[in-house]
Short mmCIF file of C-alpha atoms in Angstrom, two decimals:
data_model
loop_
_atom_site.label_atom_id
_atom_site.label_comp_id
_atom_site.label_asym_id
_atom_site.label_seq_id
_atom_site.Cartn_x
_atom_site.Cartn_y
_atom_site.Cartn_z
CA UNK E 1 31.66 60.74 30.42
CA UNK E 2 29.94 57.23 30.24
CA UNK E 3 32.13 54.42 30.01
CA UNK E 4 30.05 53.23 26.93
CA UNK E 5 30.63 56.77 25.10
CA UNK E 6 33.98 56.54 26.17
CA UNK E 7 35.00 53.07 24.53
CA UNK E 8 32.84 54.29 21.27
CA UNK E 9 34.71 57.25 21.15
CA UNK E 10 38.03 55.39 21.34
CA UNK E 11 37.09 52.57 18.83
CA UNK E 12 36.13 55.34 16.43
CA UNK E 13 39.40 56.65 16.92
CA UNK E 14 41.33 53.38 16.06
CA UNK E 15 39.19 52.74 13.35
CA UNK E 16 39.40 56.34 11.76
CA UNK E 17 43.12 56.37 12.94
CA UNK E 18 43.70 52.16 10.86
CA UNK E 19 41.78 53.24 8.01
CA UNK E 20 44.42 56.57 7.32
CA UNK E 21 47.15 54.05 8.33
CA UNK E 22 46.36 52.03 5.36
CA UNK E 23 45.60 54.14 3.02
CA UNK E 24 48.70 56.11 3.42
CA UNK E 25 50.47 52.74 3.32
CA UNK E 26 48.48 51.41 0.07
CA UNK E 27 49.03 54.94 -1.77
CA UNK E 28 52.74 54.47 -0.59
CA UNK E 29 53.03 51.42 -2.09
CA UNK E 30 51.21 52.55 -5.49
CA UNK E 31 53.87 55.32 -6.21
CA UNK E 32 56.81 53.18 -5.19
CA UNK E 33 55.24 50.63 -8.36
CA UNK E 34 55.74 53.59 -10.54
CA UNK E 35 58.80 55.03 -8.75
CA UNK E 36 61.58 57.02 -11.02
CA UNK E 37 65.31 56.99 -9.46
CA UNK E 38 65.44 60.62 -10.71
CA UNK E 39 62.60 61.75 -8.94
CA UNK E 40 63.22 59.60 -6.06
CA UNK E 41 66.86 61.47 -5.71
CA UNK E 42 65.58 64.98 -6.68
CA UNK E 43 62.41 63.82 -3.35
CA UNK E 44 65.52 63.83 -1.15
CA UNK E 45 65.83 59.95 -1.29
CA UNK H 1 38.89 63.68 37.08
CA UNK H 2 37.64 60.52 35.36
CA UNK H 3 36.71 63.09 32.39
CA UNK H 4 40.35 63.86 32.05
CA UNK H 5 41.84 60.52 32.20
CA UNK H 6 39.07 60.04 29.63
CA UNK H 7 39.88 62.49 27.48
CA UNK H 8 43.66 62.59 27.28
CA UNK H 9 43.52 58.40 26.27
CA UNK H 10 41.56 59.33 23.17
CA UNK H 11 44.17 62.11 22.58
CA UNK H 12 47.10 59.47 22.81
CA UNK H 13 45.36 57.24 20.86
CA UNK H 14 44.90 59.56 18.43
CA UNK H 15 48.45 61.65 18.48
CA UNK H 16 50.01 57.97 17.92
CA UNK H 17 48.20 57.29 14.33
CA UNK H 18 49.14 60.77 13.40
CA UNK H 19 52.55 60.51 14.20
CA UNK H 20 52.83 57.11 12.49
CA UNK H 21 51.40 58.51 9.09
CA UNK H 22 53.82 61.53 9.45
CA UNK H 23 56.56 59.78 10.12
CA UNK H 24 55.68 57.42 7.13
CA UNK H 25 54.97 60.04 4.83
CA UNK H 26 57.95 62.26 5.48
CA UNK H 27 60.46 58.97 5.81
CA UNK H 28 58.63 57.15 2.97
CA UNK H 29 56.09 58.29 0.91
CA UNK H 30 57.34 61.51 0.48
CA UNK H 31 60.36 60.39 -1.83
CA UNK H 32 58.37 58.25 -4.27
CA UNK H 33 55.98 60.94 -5.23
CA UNK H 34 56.64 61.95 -8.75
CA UNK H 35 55.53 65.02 -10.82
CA UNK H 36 54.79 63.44 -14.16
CA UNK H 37 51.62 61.50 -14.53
CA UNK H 38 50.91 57.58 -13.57
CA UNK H 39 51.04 56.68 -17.68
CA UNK H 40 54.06 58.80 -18.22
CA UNK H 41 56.19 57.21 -15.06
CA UNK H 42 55.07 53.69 -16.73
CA UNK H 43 56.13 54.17 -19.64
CA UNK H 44 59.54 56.04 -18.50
CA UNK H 45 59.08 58.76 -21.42
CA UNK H 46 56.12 61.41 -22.50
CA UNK H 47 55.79 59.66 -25.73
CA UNK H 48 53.72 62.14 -27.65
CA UNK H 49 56.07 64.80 -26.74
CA UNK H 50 58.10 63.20 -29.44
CA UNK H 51 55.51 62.20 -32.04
CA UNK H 52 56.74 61.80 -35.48
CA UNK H 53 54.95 64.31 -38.19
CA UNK H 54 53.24 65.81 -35.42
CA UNK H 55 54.13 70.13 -35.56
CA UNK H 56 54.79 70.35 -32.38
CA UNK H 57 56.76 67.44 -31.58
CA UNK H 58 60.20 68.01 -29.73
CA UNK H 59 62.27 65.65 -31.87
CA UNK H 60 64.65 67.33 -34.38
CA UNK H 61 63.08 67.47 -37.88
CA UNK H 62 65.55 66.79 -40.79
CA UNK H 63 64.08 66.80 -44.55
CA UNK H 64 65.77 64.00 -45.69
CA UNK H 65 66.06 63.04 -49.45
CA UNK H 66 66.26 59.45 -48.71
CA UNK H 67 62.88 57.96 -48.24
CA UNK H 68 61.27 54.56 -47.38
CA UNK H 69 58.52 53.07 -48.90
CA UNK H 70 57.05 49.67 -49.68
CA UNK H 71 57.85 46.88 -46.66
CA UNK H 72 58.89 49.46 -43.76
CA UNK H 73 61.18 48.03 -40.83
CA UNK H 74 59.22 48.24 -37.73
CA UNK H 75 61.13 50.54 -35.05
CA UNK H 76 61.56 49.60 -31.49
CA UNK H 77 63.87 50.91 -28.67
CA UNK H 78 65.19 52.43 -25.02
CA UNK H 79 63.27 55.09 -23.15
CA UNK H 80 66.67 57.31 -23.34
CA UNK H 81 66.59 56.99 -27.65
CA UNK H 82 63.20 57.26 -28.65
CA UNK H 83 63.36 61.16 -29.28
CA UNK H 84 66.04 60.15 -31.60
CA UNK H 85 64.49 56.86 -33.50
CA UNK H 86 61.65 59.40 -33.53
CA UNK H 87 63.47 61.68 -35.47
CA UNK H 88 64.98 58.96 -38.30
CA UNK H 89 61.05 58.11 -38.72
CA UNK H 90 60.09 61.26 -39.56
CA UNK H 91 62.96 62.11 -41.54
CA UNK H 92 62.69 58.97 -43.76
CA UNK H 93 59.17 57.10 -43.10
CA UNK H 94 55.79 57.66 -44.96
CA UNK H 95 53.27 59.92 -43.55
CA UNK H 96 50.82 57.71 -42.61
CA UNK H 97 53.14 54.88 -41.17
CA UNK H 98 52.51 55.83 -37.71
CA UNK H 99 49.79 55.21 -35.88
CA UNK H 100 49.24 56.57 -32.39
CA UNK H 101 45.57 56.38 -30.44
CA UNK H 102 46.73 59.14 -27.60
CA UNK H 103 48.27 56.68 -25.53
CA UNK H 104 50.14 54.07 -27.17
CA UNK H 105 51.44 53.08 -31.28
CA UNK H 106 48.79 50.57 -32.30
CA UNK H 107 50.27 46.92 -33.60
CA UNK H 108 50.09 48.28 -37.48
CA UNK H 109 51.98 51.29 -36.32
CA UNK H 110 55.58 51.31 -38.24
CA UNK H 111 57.09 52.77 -34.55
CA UNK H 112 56.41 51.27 -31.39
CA UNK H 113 57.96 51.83 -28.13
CA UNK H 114 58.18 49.10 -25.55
CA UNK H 115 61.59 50.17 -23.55
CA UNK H 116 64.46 48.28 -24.07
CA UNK H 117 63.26 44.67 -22.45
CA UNK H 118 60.16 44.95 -25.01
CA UNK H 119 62.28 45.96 -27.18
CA UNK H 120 65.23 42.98 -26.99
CA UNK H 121 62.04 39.99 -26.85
CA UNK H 122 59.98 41.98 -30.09
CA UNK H 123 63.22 42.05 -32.45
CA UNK H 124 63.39 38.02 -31.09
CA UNK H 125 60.03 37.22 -31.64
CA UNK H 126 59.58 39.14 -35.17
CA UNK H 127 57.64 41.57 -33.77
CA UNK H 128 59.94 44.53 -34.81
CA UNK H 129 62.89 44.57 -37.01
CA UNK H 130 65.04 47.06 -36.17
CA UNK H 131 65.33 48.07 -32.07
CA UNK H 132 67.60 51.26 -30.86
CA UNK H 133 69.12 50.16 -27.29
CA UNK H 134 72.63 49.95 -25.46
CA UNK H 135 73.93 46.16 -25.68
CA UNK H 136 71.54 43.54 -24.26
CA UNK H 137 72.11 41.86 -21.05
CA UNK H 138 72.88 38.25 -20.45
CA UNK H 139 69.42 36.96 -20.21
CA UNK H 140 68.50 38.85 -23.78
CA UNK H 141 71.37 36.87 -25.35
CA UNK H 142 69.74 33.63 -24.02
CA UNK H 143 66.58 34.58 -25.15
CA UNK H 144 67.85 35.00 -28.61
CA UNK H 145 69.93 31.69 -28.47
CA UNK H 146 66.94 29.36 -27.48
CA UNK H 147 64.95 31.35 -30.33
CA UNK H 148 67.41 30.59 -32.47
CA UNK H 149 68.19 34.00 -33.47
CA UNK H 150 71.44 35.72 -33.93
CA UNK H 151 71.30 39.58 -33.54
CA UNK H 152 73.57 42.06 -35.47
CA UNK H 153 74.45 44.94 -33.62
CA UNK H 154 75.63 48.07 -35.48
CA UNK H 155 77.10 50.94 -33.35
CA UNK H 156 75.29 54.73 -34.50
CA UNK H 157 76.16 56.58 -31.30
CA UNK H 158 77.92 57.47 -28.26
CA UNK H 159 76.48 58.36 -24.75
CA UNK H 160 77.68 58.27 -21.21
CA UNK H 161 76.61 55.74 -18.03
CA UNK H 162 76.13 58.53 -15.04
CA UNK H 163 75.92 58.31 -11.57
CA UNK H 164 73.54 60.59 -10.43
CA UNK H 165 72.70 62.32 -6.94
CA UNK H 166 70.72 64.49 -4.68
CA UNK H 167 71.49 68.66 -6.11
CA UNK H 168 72.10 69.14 -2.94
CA UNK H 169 74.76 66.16 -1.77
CA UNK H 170 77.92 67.70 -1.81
CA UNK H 171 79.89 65.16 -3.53
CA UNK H 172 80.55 66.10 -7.17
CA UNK H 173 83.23 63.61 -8.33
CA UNK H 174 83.89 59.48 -7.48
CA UNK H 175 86.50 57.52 -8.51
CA UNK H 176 85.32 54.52 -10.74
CA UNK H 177 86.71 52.32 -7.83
CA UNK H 178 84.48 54.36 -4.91
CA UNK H 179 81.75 53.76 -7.26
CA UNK H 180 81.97 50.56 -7.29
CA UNK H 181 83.46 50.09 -3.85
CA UNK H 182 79.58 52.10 -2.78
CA UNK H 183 77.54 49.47 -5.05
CA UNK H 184 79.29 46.35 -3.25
CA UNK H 185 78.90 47.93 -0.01
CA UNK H 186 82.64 48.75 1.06
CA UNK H 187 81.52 51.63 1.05
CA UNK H 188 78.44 52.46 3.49
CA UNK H 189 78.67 56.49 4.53
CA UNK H 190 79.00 59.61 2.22
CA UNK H 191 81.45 60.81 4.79
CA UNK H 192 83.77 58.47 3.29
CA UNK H 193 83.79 60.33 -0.11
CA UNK H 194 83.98 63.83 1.09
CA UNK H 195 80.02 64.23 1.93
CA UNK H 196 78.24 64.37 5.08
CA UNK H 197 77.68 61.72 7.53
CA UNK H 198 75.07 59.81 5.70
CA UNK H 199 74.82 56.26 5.13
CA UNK H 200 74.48 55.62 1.09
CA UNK H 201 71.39 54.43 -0.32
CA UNK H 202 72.64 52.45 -3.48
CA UNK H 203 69.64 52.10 -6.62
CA UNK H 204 69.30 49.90 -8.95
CA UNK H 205 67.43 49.94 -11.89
CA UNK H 206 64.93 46.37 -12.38
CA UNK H 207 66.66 43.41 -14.22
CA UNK H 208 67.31 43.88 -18.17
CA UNK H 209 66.94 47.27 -18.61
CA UNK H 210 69.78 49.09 -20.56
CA UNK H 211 70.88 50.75 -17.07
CA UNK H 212 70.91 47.83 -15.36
CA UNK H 213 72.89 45.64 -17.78
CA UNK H 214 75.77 47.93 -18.23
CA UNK H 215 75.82 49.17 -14.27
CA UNK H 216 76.50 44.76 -14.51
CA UNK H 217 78.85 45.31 -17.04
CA UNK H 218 81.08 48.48 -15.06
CA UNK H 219 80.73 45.80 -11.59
CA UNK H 220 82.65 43.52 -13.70
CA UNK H 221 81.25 40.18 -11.40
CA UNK H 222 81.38 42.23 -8.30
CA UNK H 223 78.01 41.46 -6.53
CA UNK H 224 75.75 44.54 -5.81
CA UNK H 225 74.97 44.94 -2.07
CA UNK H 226 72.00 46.14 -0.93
CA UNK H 227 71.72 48.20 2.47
CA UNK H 228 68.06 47.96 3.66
CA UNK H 229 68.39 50.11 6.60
CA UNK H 230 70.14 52.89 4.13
CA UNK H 231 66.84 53.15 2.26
CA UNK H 232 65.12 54.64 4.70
CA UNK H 233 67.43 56.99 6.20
CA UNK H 234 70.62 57.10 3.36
CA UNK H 235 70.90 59.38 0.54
CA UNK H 236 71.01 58.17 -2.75
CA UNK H 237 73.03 57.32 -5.65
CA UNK H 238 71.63 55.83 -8.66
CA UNK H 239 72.49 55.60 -12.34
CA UNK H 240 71.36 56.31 -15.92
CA UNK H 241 72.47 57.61 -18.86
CA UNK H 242 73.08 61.27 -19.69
CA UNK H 243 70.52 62.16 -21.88
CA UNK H 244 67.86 60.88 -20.25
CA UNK H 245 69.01 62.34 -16.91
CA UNK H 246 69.87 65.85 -18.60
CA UNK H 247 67.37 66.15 -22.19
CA UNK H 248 64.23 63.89 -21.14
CA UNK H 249 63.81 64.19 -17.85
CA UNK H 250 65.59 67.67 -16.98
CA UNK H 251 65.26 67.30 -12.94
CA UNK H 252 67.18 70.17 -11.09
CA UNK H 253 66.89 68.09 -7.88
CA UNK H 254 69.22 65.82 -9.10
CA UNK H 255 72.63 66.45 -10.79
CA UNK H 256 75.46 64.30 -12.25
CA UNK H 257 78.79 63.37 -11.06
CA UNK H 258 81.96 63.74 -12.39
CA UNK H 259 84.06 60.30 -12.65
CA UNK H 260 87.35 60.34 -12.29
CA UNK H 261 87.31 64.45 -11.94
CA UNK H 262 85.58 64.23 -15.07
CA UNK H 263 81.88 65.36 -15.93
CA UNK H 264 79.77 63.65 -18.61
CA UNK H 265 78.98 66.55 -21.17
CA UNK H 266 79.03 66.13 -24.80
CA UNK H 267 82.77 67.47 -25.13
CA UNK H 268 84.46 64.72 -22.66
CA UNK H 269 82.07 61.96 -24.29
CA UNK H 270 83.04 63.12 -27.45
CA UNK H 271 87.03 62.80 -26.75
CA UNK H 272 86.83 59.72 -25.00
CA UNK H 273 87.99 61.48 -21.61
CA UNK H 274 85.08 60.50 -19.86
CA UNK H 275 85.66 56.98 -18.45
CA UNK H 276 82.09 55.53 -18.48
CA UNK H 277 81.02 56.78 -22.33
CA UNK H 278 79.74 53.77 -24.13
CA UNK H 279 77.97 53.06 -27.81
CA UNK H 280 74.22 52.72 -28.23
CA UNK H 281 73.38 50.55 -30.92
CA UNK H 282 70.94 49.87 -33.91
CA UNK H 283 70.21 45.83 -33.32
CA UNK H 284 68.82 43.99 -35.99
CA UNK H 285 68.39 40.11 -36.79
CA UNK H 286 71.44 39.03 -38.99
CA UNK H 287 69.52 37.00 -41.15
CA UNK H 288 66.92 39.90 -42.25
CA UNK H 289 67.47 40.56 -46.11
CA UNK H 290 64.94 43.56 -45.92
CA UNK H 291 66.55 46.29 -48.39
CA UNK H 292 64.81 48.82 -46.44
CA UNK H 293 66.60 47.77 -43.06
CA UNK H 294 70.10 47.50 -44.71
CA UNK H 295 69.12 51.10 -46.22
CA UNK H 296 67.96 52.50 -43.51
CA UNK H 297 71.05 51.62 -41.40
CA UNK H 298 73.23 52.70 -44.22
CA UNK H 299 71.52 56.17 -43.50
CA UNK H 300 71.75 56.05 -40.04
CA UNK H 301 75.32 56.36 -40.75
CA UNK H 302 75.86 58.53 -42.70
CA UNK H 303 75.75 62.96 -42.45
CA UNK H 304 72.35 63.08 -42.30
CA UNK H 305 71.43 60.11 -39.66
CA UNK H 306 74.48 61.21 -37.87
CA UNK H 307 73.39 65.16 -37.83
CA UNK H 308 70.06 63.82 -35.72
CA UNK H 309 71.71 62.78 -33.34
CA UNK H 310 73.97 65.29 -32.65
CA UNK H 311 71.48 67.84 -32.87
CA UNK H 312 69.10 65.36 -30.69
CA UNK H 313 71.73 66.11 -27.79
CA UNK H 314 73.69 62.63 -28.20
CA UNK H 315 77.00 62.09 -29.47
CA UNK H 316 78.00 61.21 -33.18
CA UNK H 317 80.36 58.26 -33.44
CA UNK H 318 82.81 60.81 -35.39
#
């Protein structure tokens, strides 16, 4: 593989990889606004 | 060879974001995902499953012969009572007098529901006149004393403060000391109280919420400790009151313990053997002359307002 298909691949990667990261992290951070004790308990918390 | 070297970098790279969102989602995000909708977990109760005059409402419907009419107190209260102010609107208010648009009571509306720090500030600032809550916290009081208001508070009822858990946790019963021994954080692993070798992830409820005031009240000036590194990988204990925990939200993940050996159902609250049973209250301004409010509490006490809320799952105060 060419080194410039190689570092394209692997930025695309990172950038795919950030952009879950964050989202994850943002919806995370939506349901602990709204979070209930009871169904944080019942979740295993 | 080069390929390889190639190839397997892009797999790390990848395998590492994965395993970050799976360890985030099974350590984290997992236990804040909740069943009910985003409008129902803001509002901490389904409030048209307990619609007044509405057929199939879930409150407990009572044909009353005392009736309201002419200037109508306006009705405020706690997540945990609204099935049963509900109920005395239906029983005594005007068809008509309650106005819902789907989602929320409009301002003209003779019942509103704002929890029970909406709740505290409306009956303050006029905008309702009778609220259904446990008693207000500290910073409720001062609220009312720079407003100049003083607030009457009339017990109707009795419920329990519970401790609740994981179904699963195999602790059933705390002492009112290892309770509070957890919450100040003397107390830091279930394995101390019979359970497994866990450290204890201590809730709170947020600031001026009927919860959180009386879990202040039961510390008695003890200062609630919070263990950071427990709320990621502890087990939890939190704390609510019964009906809410049991009637409202009926969660089989969770269950209640016992205090002192003994468990928070309507019998022990009833006799006083439960140690943690406390009254809820109908609050009103002391200087209202409404004859509808003094009526309307005179009702609340007697057979008939009492019957509601026995039959709404909460404990008569006889």
């Amino acid at each position: 593989m060419k080194d410039k298909i190689f570092y394209g691949i692997l930025i695309a990667v990172c950038v795919v990889g950030a952009a879950a990261s964050a989202a994850l992290v943002i919806y995370t951070f939506q349901l602990y606004q709204h979070a209930s004790i009871i169904s944080y308990i019942a979740n295993g918390g | 060879m080069k390929l390889a070297k190639q190839i397997l970098a892009i797999a790390l790279v990848a395998a590492v974001f994965a395993a970050f969102d799976i360890a985030v989602y099974n350590v984290v995000t997992k236990r804040y995902i909740n069943p009910n909708s985003a409008s129902m977990q803001a509002k901490s109760v389904e409030l048209s499953k307990y619609l007044p005059f509405e057929e199939n409402s879930e409150i407990v419907k009572l044909n009353s012969s005392f009736k309201l009419t002419g200037d109508l107190p306006v009705i405020d209260g706690a997540a945990a009572l609204y099935p049963v102010f509900s109920a005395f609107v239906n029983a005594v208010y005007p068809d008509g007098s309650v106005i819902f648009d789907g989602e929320n009571f409009t301002p003209d509306s003779a019942l509103h529901y704002t929890n029970t720090r909406g709740a505290y500030k409306a009956i303050v600032d006029g905008e309702a006149d009778l609220i259904f809550c446990a008693k207000p916290s500290e910073e409720q009081l001062a609220y009312a004393n720079e407003k100049g208001v003083e607030l009457e508070l009339i017990p109707i009822g009795r419920e329990a403060f519970v401790f609740i858990v994981n179904a699963e946790n195999p602790v059933n019963s705390l002492t009112e000391q290892q309770v509070r021994d957890i919450y100040s954080g003397k107390i830091r692993n279930w394995s101390e109280v019979g359970g497994k070798n866990r450290l204890i992830n201590a809730l709170e409820r947020n600031e001026g919420s009927g919860s959180q005031t009386r879990m202040l009240s039961f510390m008695g000036g003890e200062k609630i400790k919070r263990n950071a590194f427990a709320a990621l990988t502890g087990s939890a204990i939190g704390f609510s009151f019964r009906y809410y925990v049991e009637g409202m939200v009926g969660n089989s993940g969770v269950k209640m313990l016992s205090i002192n050996g003994v468990y928070p159902d309507k019998e022990h609250i009833a006799n006083g053997e439960y140690p943690l049973s406390s009254n809820f209250y109908a609050v009103c301004r002391k200087d209202d002359e409404n004859e509808n409010l003094r009526g309307l509490i005179g009702w609340i006490l007697s057979d008939e307002g009492q019957r509601i809320i026995d039959e709404s799952g909460y404990v008569p105060l006889e």
